[in-house]
Short mmCIF file of C-alpha atoms in Angstrom, two decimals:
data_model
loop_
_atom_site.label_atom_id
_atom_site.label_comp_id
_atom_site.label_asym_id
_atom_site.label_seq_id
_atom_site.Cartn_x
_atom_site.Cartn_y
_atom_site.Cartn_z
CA UNK A 9 -32.47 -41.29 44.43
CA UNK A 10 -30.57 -43.35 42.44
CA UNK A 11 -27.10 -41.02 41.14
CA UNK A 12 -24.32 -41.70 39.54
CA UNK A 13 -21.33 -40.03 40.03
CA UNK A 14 -17.77 -39.03 37.66
CA UNK A 15 -14.64 -38.78 38.49
CA UNK A 16 -11.34 -37.88 36.94
CA UNK A 17 -8.08 -37.31 39.08
CA UNK A 18 -5.17 -35.03 39.08
CA UNK A 19 -3.87 -38.18 37.28
CA UNK A 20 -6.23 -38.02 34.79
CA UNK A 21 -5.28 -41.44 32.98
CA UNK A 22 -9.40 -42.28 33.44
CA UNK A 23 -12.73 -41.41 33.70
CA UNK A 24 -14.86 -43.86 36.89
CA UNK A 25 -18.27 -43.16 37.18
CA UNK A 26 -19.77 -44.80 40.35
CA UNK A 27 -23.53 -45.03 41.06
CA UNK A 28 -25.81 -45.87 44.32
CA UNK A 29 -28.61 -45.53 45.72
CA UNK A 30 -28.96 -42.56 48.38
CA UNK A 31 -31.51 -42.20 50.37
CA UNK A 32 -32.53 -40.03 53.95
CA UNK A 33 -33.62 -41.57 57.11
CA UNK A 34 -33.93 -38.75 59.32
CA UNK A 35 -30.49 -37.34 60.02
CA UNK A 36 -28.49 -40.74 58.10
CA UNK A 37 -27.56 -39.92 54.15
CA UNK A 38 -28.06 -44.15 53.33
CA UNK A 39 -25.51 -44.90 50.16
CA UNK A 40 -26.32 -48.20 48.33
CA UNK A 41 -23.09 -49.29 46.13
CA UNK A 42 -25.05 -50.48 42.84
CA UNK A 43 -21.32 -50.71 41.39
CA UNK A 44 -18.55 -48.80 39.34
CA UNK A 45 -16.81 -49.18 36.09
CA UNK A 46 -13.92 -47.24 35.08
CA UNK A 47 -12.98 -45.50 31.13
CA UNK A 48 -9.67 -44.71 30.36
CA UNK A 49 -9.05 -41.84 28.70
CA UNK A 50 -8.95 -41.67 24.78
CA UNK A 51 -5.54 -41.83 24.54
CA UNK A 52 -5.95 -38.41 21.93
CA UNK A 53 -7.58 -36.23 24.48
CA UNK A 54 -5.23 -37.66 27.45
CA UNK A 55 -2.06 -35.89 25.51
CA UNK A 56 -4.11 -33.35 25.30
CA UNK A 57 -4.70 -32.68 28.48
CA UNK A 58 -1.45 -33.35 29.63
CA UNK A 59 -0.25 -30.50 26.66
CA UNK A 60 -2.22 -28.28 28.67
CA UNK A 61 -1.71 -28.52 31.98
CA UNK A 62 0.76 -26.23 33.60
CA UNK A 63 3.93 -25.16 33.18
CA UNK A 64 3.00 -25.70 29.54
CA UNK A 65 1.14 -22.75 27.88
CA UNK A 66 -2.26 -23.34 26.26
CA UNK A 67 -5.24 -21.24 24.07
CA UNK A 68 -8.40 -19.74 24.72
CA UNK A 69 -9.19 -22.48 21.08
CA UNK A 70 -7.35 -25.46 23.09
CA UNK A 71 -9.42 -24.94 26.17
CA UNK A 72 -12.90 -25.08 24.12
CA UNK A 73 -11.67 -28.11 22.47
CA UNK A 74 -10.44 -29.43 25.72
CA UNK A 75 -13.93 -29.07 27.30
CA UNK A 76 -16.08 -30.16 24.57
CA UNK A 77 -13.83 -33.43 24.43
CA UNK A 78 -13.93 -34.08 28.13
CA UNK A 79 -17.92 -33.33 27.97
CA UNK A 80 -18.46 -35.83 26.04
CA UNK A 81 -15.97 -39.17 27.14
CA UNK A 82 -17.46 -38.16 30.38
CA UNK A 83 -20.74 -38.50 28.24
CA UNK A 84 -19.92 -42.08 26.49
CA UNK A 85 -19.24 -42.89 30.28
CA UNK A 86 -22.66 -41.73 31.70
CA UNK A 87 -24.72 -43.30 29.40
CA UNK A 88 -22.91 -46.73 29.84
CA UNK A 89 -23.00 -46.06 33.56
CA UNK A 90 -26.29 -45.69 32.70
CA UNK A 91 -27.02 -48.99 31.26
CA UNK A 92 -24.90 -51.24 33.14
CA UNK A 93 -25.19 -49.93 36.23
CA UNK A 94 -27.86 -48.33 36.95
CA UNK A 95 -30.93 -50.37 34.59
CA UNK A 96 -31.17 -48.24 32.28
CA UNK A 97 -32.44 -45.19 34.45
CA UNK A 98 -31.07 -42.92 37.01
CA UNK A 99 -32.70 -40.29 38.54
CA UNK A 100 -28.99 -37.54 38.65
CA UNK A 101 -25.74 -37.57 37.75
CA UNK A 102 -22.98 -35.76 38.94
CA UNK A 103 -19.87 -35.16 37.47
CA UNK A 104 -16.57 -33.35 38.92
CA UNK A 105 -14.71 -33.26 35.42
CA UNK A 106 -11.43 -32.48 35.02
CA UNK A 107 -9.47 -29.76 37.19
CA UNK A 108 -6.88 -28.21 34.90
CA UNK A 109 -5.53 -25.14 36.56
CA UNK A 110 -6.31 -24.43 39.97
CA UNK A 111 -5.26 -20.69 41.04
CA UNK A 112 -3.22 -20.49 44.01
CA UNK A 113 -1.86 -16.97 44.78
CA UNK A 114 0.32 -16.70 48.08
CA UNK A 115 -2.03 -19.86 50.06
CA UNK A 116 -5.65 -17.89 49.01
CA UNK A 117 -7.41 -20.30 46.48
CA UNK A 118 -8.95 -17.63 43.40
CA UNK A 119 -9.92 -19.62 41.27
CA UNK A 120 -10.53 -23.20 40.37
CA UNK A 121 -11.20 -24.72 36.63
CA UNK A 122 -12.58 -27.84 36.42
CA UNK A 123 -13.62 -29.01 32.09
CA UNK A 124 -16.27 -31.18 30.38
CA UNK A 125 -19.02 -29.54 29.37
CA UNK A 126 -22.59 -31.08 31.48
CA UNK A 127 -24.44 -30.77 28.25
CA UNK A 128 -22.49 -33.31 26.62
CA UNK A 129 -24.25 -35.71 29.22
CA UNK A 130 -27.39 -34.46 29.30
CA UNK A 131 -28.00 -34.45 25.93
CA UNK A 132 -26.99 -37.99 25.77
CA UNK A 133 -28.09 -39.58 28.91
CA UNK A 134 -31.40 -37.39 28.86
CA UNK A 135 -30.91 -37.34 33.00
CA UNK A 136 -29.94 -33.57 34.74
CA UNK A 137 -26.92 -33.21 35.64
CA UNK A 138 -25.08 -31.34 39.10
CA UNK A 139 -20.96 -29.97 37.76
CA UNK A 140 -19.17 -27.33 38.66
CA UNK A 141 -19.41 -27.95 42.00
CA UNK A 142 -15.56 -26.61 43.68
CA UNK A 143 -16.04 -23.23 42.20
CA UNK A 144 -19.16 -22.06 45.22
CA UNK A 145 -16.61 -22.83 47.97
CA UNK A 146 -13.95 -20.69 46.25
CA UNK A 147 -16.50 -17.93 45.91
CA UNK A 148 -17.12 -18.82 49.82
CA UNK A 149 -13.79 -18.24 50.92
CA UNK A 150 -12.83 -22.00 50.71
CA UNK A 151 -10.00 -24.11 48.87
CA UNK A 152 -12.74 -26.06 47.35
CA UNK A 153 -10.90 -28.67 48.11
CA UNK A 154 -11.13 -31.63 49.20
CA UNK A 155 -14.42 -31.70 48.40
CA UNK A 156 -14.45 -35.33 49.89
CA UNK A 157 -14.22 -33.90 53.47
CA UNK A 158 -17.94 -33.37 53.61
CA UNK A 159 -18.43 -37.72 53.50
CA UNK A 160 -14.80 -38.33 55.63
CA UNK A 161 -16.61 -37.09 58.30
CA UNK A 162 -20.26 -38.16 58.35
CA UNK A 163 -18.94 -41.36 57.50
CA UNK A 164 -15.87 -41.80 60.05
CA UNK A 165 -17.44 -39.88 62.91
CA UNK A 166 -17.60 -41.67 66.07
CA UNK A 167 -14.92 -44.57 65.24
CA UNK A 168 -13.15 -44.04 67.88
CA UNK A 169 -9.43 -41.72 68.00
CA UNK A 170 -8.59 -40.03 65.49
CA UNK A 171 -9.65 -41.39 62.26
CA UNK A 172 -8.02 -40.21 58.89
CA UNK A 173 -8.97 -40.41 55.92
CA UNK A 174 -6.03 -40.84 52.69
CA UNK A 175 -6.36 -40.32 49.29
CA UNK A 176 -3.50 -40.61 47.21
CA UNK A 177 -3.96 -39.15 43.81
CA UNK A 178 -1.86 -37.34 41.90
CA UNK A 179 -1.87 -34.27 44.91
CA UNK A 180 -2.79 -36.71 48.69
CA UNK A 181 -5.24 -34.73 50.68
CA UNK A 182 -6.64 -36.00 54.68
CA UNK A 183 -9.55 -35.61 56.36
CA UNK A 184 -8.92 -35.79 60.04
CA UNK A 185 -12.09 -36.71 62.20
CA UNK A 186 -11.49 -35.33 65.12
CA UNK A 187 -13.61 -32.12 67.41
CA UNK A 188 -13.30 -29.10 64.70
CA UNK A 189 -12.74 -31.63 61.45
CA UNK A 190 -10.15 -30.60 59.32
CA UNK A 191 -8.20 -31.35 56.20
CA UNK A 192 -5.90 -30.25 54.04
CA UNK A 193 -3.51 -31.34 50.20
CA UNK A 194 -0.96 -33.30 52.37
CA UNK A 195 1.35 -32.82 48.37
CA UNK A 196 2.03 -34.77 45.90
CA UNK A 197 0.78 -38.21 45.92
CA UNK A 198 1.27 -40.06 42.31
CA UNK A 199 2.06 -35.96 40.61
CA UNK A 200 5.23 -36.63 41.23
CA UNK A 201 5.93 -40.40 40.87
CA UNK A 202 3.84 -40.60 37.72
CA UNK A 203 5.88 -37.59 36.04
CA UNK A 204 9.21 -38.87 36.58
CA UNK A 205 8.72 -42.75 35.42
CA UNK A 206 7.24 -41.46 32.25
CA UNK A 207 10.00 -39.07 31.44
CA UNK A 208 12.54 -41.79 32.30
CA UNK A 209 10.34 -44.69 30.65
CA UNK A 210 7.36 -44.15 29.02
CA UNK A 211 5.06 -45.48 30.98
CA UNK A 212 2.54 -44.10 32.98
CA UNK A 213 3.41 -45.22 36.42
CA UNK A 214 5.66 -46.81 38.70
CA UNK A 215 3.38 -50.14 38.25
CA UNK A 216 3.20 -52.56 41.35
CA UNK A 217 5.78 -50.30 43.26
CA UNK A 218 8.85 -52.05 41.36
CA UNK A 219 11.01 -48.77 39.80
CA UNK A 220 10.56 -47.32 43.76
CA UNK A 221 10.98 -51.29 45.81
CA UNK A 222 14.52 -51.68 43.50
CA UNK A 223 16.01 -47.93 43.74
CA UNK A 224 17.97 -46.20 47.15
CA UNK A 225 16.59 -42.95 48.44
CA UNK A 226 19.14 -39.80 47.28
CA UNK A 227 19.35 -38.68 50.57
CA UNK A 228 20.61 -34.65 49.64
CA UNK A 229 17.56 -34.43 46.41
CA UNK A 230 14.75 -35.87 48.92
CA UNK A 231 15.82 -32.89 51.73
CA UNK A 232 15.77 -30.37 48.81
CA UNK A 233 12.01 -31.50 48.43
CA UNK A 234 11.24 -31.69 51.56
CA UNK A 235 12.17 -27.72 52.57
CA UNK A 236 9.45 -26.48 49.62
CA UNK A 237 7.64 -23.81 51.43
CA UNK A 238 4.05 -25.54 51.08
CA UNK A 239 4.45 -28.17 53.59
CA UNK A 240 4.73 -25.57 56.38
CA UNK A 241 2.02 -23.68 55.84
CA UNK A 242 -0.79 -23.93 57.93
CA UNK A 243 -4.32 -26.42 56.84
CA UNK A 244 -6.57 -24.90 54.94
CA UNK A 245 -5.15 -26.23 51.65
CA UNK A 246 -4.79 -26.79 48.43
CA UNK A 247 -2.35 -27.62 45.81
CA UNK A 248 -1.74 -29.36 42.35
CA UNK A 249 0.13 -30.12 39.59
CA UNK A 250 0.82 -26.10 38.93
CA UNK A 251 3.30 -26.36 41.74
CA UNK A 252 4.37 -30.59 42.16
CA UNK A 253 5.19 -31.35 37.80
CA UNK A 254 8.21 -32.23 36.51
CA UNK A 255 10.26 -29.31 35.92
CA UNK A 256 9.68 -29.01 40.10
CA UNK A 257 12.04 -32.38 40.33
CA UNK A 258 14.63 -30.75 37.39
CA UNK A 259 14.98 -27.21 39.12
CA UNK A 260 15.41 -30.11 42.53
CA UNK A 261 18.30 -31.48 40.36
CA UNK A 262 20.12 -28.92 39.30
CA UNK A 263 24.22 -29.02 41.00
CA UNK A 264 23.51 -33.33 41.72
CA UNK A 265 25.24 -35.13 39.42
CA UNK A 266 23.17 -38.38 37.58
CA UNK A 267 20.69 -39.78 39.85
CA UNK A 268 19.98 -43.53 38.72
CA UNK A 269 16.43 -44.26 37.39
CA UNK A 270 15.22 -46.42 39.75
CA UNK A 271 16.78 -44.12 42.57
CA UNK A 272 15.21 -41.47 41.76
CA UNK A 273 11.40 -42.72 41.53
CA UNK A 274 12.62 -44.04 44.97
CA UNK A 275 13.04 -40.47 46.19
CA UNK A 276 10.10 -39.07 44.70
CA UNK A 277 7.74 -42.17 46.09
CA UNK A 278 9.62 -41.75 50.00
CA UNK A 279 9.04 -37.43 49.52
CA UNK A 280 5.03 -38.52 49.54
CA UNK A 281 4.94 -40.75 52.41
CA UNK A 282 7.05 -38.46 54.41
CA UNK A 283 4.94 -35.98 53.18
CA UNK A 284 1.56 -37.74 54.41
CA UNK A 285 3.13 -39.11 57.95
CA UNK A 286 4.48 -35.64 58.49
CA UNK A 287 0.58 -34.62 58.34
CA UNK A 288 -0.70 -37.45 60.14
CA UNK A 289 1.53 -37.23 63.12
CA UNK A 290 0.57 -33.43 63.25
CA UNK A 291 -2.56 -34.05 64.39
CA UNK A 292 -2.16 -37.03 65.67
CA UNK A 293 -3.85 -39.59 63.87
CA UNK A 294 -4.63 -43.21 65.54
CA UNK A 295 -5.70 -44.53 62.14
CA UNK A 296 -5.14 -44.51 58.45
CA UNK A 297 -8.50 -45.31 56.23
CA UNK A 298 -6.96 -44.96 53.06
CA UNK A 299 -8.11 -44.74 48.84
CA UNK A 300 -6.79 -43.79 45.79
CA UNK A 301 -4.64 -45.23 42.64
CA UNK A 302 -1.75 -44.69 45.16
CA UNK A 303 -2.90 -47.84 47.45
CA UNK A 304 -2.59 -50.09 44.67
CA UNK A 305 1.52 -48.77 44.42
CA UNK A 306 3.18 -51.47 47.50
CA UNK A 307 6.01 -49.54 47.53
CA UNK A 308 3.87 -46.61 48.73
CA UNK A 309 1.86 -48.44 50.76
CA UNK A 310 4.72 -49.91 53.07
CA UNK A 311 7.07 -46.98 53.17
CA UNK A 312 3.99 -45.22 54.85
CA UNK A 313 3.32 -48.11 57.02
CA UNK A 314 6.60 -48.12 58.36
CA UNK A 315 6.35 -44.03 58.43
CA UNK A 316 3.02 -43.97 60.59
CA UNK A 317 3.50 -47.09 62.79
CA UNK A 318 -0.33 -47.25 63.14
CA UNK A 319 -3.08 -49.12 61.63
CA UNK A 320 -3.53 -48.11 57.75
CA UNK A 321 -5.95 -49.20 55.68
CA UNK A 322 -8.27 -49.09 52.94
CA UNK A 323 -11.73 -48.07 52.98
CA UNK A 324 -12.48 -51.38 51.13
CA UNK A 325 -12.16 -52.98 55.52
CA UNK A 326 -14.68 -50.74 56.19
CA UNK A 327 -17.11 -51.36 53.14
CA UNK A 328 -16.40 -48.19 50.86
CA UNK A 329 -14.98 -49.44 47.30
CA UNK A 330 -11.88 -47.80 47.04
CA UNK A 331 -11.12 -47.70 43.89
CA UNK A 332 -14.58 -45.40 43.18
CA UNK A 333 -15.04 -43.79 46.62
CA UNK A 334 -14.20 -40.38 45.04
CA UNK A 335 -17.23 -40.72 42.53
CA UNK A 336 -18.97 -41.50 45.74
CA UNK A 337 -17.95 -38.76 46.95
CA UNK A 338 -19.29 -36.99 43.95
CA UNK A 339 -22.59 -38.57 43.64
CA UNK A 340 -23.23 -37.32 47.28
CA UNK A 341 -22.59 -34.17 47.08
CA UNK A 342 -24.97 -33.50 43.89
CA UNK A 343 -27.50 -34.82 46.22
CA UNK A 344 -26.98 -32.91 48.45
CA UNK A 345 -26.93 -29.66 46.14
CA UNK A 346 -30.10 -31.38 44.61
CA UNK A 347 -32.00 -31.01 48.27
CA UNK A 348 -30.75 -27.69 48.32
CA UNK A 349 -27.84 -28.59 51.59
CA UNK A 350 -24.70 -28.18 51.75
CA UNK A 351 -21.85 -29.35 50.51
CA UNK A 352 -18.45 -28.21 52.13
CA UNK A 353 -17.41 -29.10 55.91
CA UNK A 354 -15.95 -25.17 56.62
CA UNK A 355 -13.42 -25.93 59.28
CA UNK A 356 -12.01 -28.25 55.87
CA UNK A 357 -11.97 -25.95 53.11
CA UNK A 358 -11.61 -22.67 55.31
CA UNK A 359 -14.80 -21.35 53.60
CA UNK A 360 -16.86 -18.28 55.75
CA UNK A 361 -20.20 -20.75 55.62
CA UNK A 362 -21.32 -25.03 54.48
CA UNK A 363 -22.45 -23.32 50.51
CA UNK A 364 -24.89 -25.56 48.51
CA UNK A 365 -22.35 -26.55 45.56
CA UNK A 366 -22.51 -27.31 41.87
CA UNK A 367 -24.33 -25.65 39.06
CA UNK A 368 -27.49 -28.21 37.56
CA UNK A 369 -27.97 -29.01 33.64
CA UNK A 370 -32.07 -30.01 32.90
CA UNK A 371 -32.23 -33.66 32.09
CA UNK A 372 -35.15 -33.83 28.79
CA UNK A 373 -37.76 -33.80 31.58
CA UNK A 374 -36.42 -31.18 33.38
CA UNK A 375 -35.10 -30.54 36.82
CA UNK A 376 -34.64 -32.94 39.74
CA UNK A 377 -38.19 -33.78 41.24
CA UNK A 378 -37.73 -33.71 45.19
CA UNK A 379 -40.06 -34.18 47.63
CA UNK A 380 -40.42 -33.47 51.17
CA UNK A 381 -37.80 -31.58 53.71
CA UNK A 382 -35.06 -32.70 53.96
CA UNK A 383 -32.02 -32.61 56.60
CA UNK A 384 -28.87 -31.81 57.05
CA UNK A 385 -27.80 -35.20 57.32
CA UNK A 386 -25.04 -36.25 60.48
CA UNK A 387 -24.27 -39.58 59.69
CA UNK A 388 -23.31 -41.61 56.51
CA UNK A 389 -24.48 -45.33 56.73
CA UNK A 390 -22.94 -47.54 53.17
CA UNK A 391 -25.10 -50.75 52.93
#
């Protein structure tokens, strides 16, 4: 089955599309990458997303406009992916959409909202679309995150020691692949770094980690930030920009003398490295396999390597393109869904059971056609 995964993370800077041929060979799920592409959000749409996120308030009208605008933006990228990555034909498109709110109440996830109306994608491409993949896990008592954990487990299972998959998006999450796997959001990855850099310079991120590398860590501010109770909560747990945002940093800075811009960036970058490393150490990780936009920040990666003193490698080294990993992960989740197979690991999300995820929007020819009976895969092979 030729499947396209669409993804936009908590940094909401671009829409990524990754195409793959997926097939079940007994209990092995075989993924053959066909390539990826990425398109930045239209500036006006990105600004509208940013203006709607907590701690800002919004209206139902704005939510409706965003749902349409994001859906149309995803549809344009999907149409491009069908033509450029799949030679004009795809069997299935899987859209993560754009997370705009993750409702956590006293460590329990009550709901999660991803916008991007899938009807626009199905209409633009004629291809069936699986979307809204997180809600079912939440309904089953789970965190709805990190959903990539099933891919991490299938892919890294069998490696020696205790491998840890790490994603450095807006929020950092890890999957510990050992015994009963564990997965959770460790805290901010790029969320606070990007927010501070944008506020101070107008640029969207710390390109090449230059500001962090030039700055000095403000130890008192770092101590205040590390005192956040979230870090001590047991897994599974999840978080988002509802907590880790610019206002959060500003509150932590109250009463402190003015901090130079580069020192502030160095401090929040160190916060990400420290909290990720603490989480990995807590579970006895013996290697880290990293992906996500944060791996493009040399300052962050050097800090993380210094903190951990264990091998830190990227997914590229193991055959999975790091820039496309999450998009491939959602392609896999949609593939499992249309085959009637569960897409979660309950010990990772905290759900009562594994669930078939998402909702299906028919294409021009209706629903996907599935031949034969499918068995739950035990391993993922990237060819």
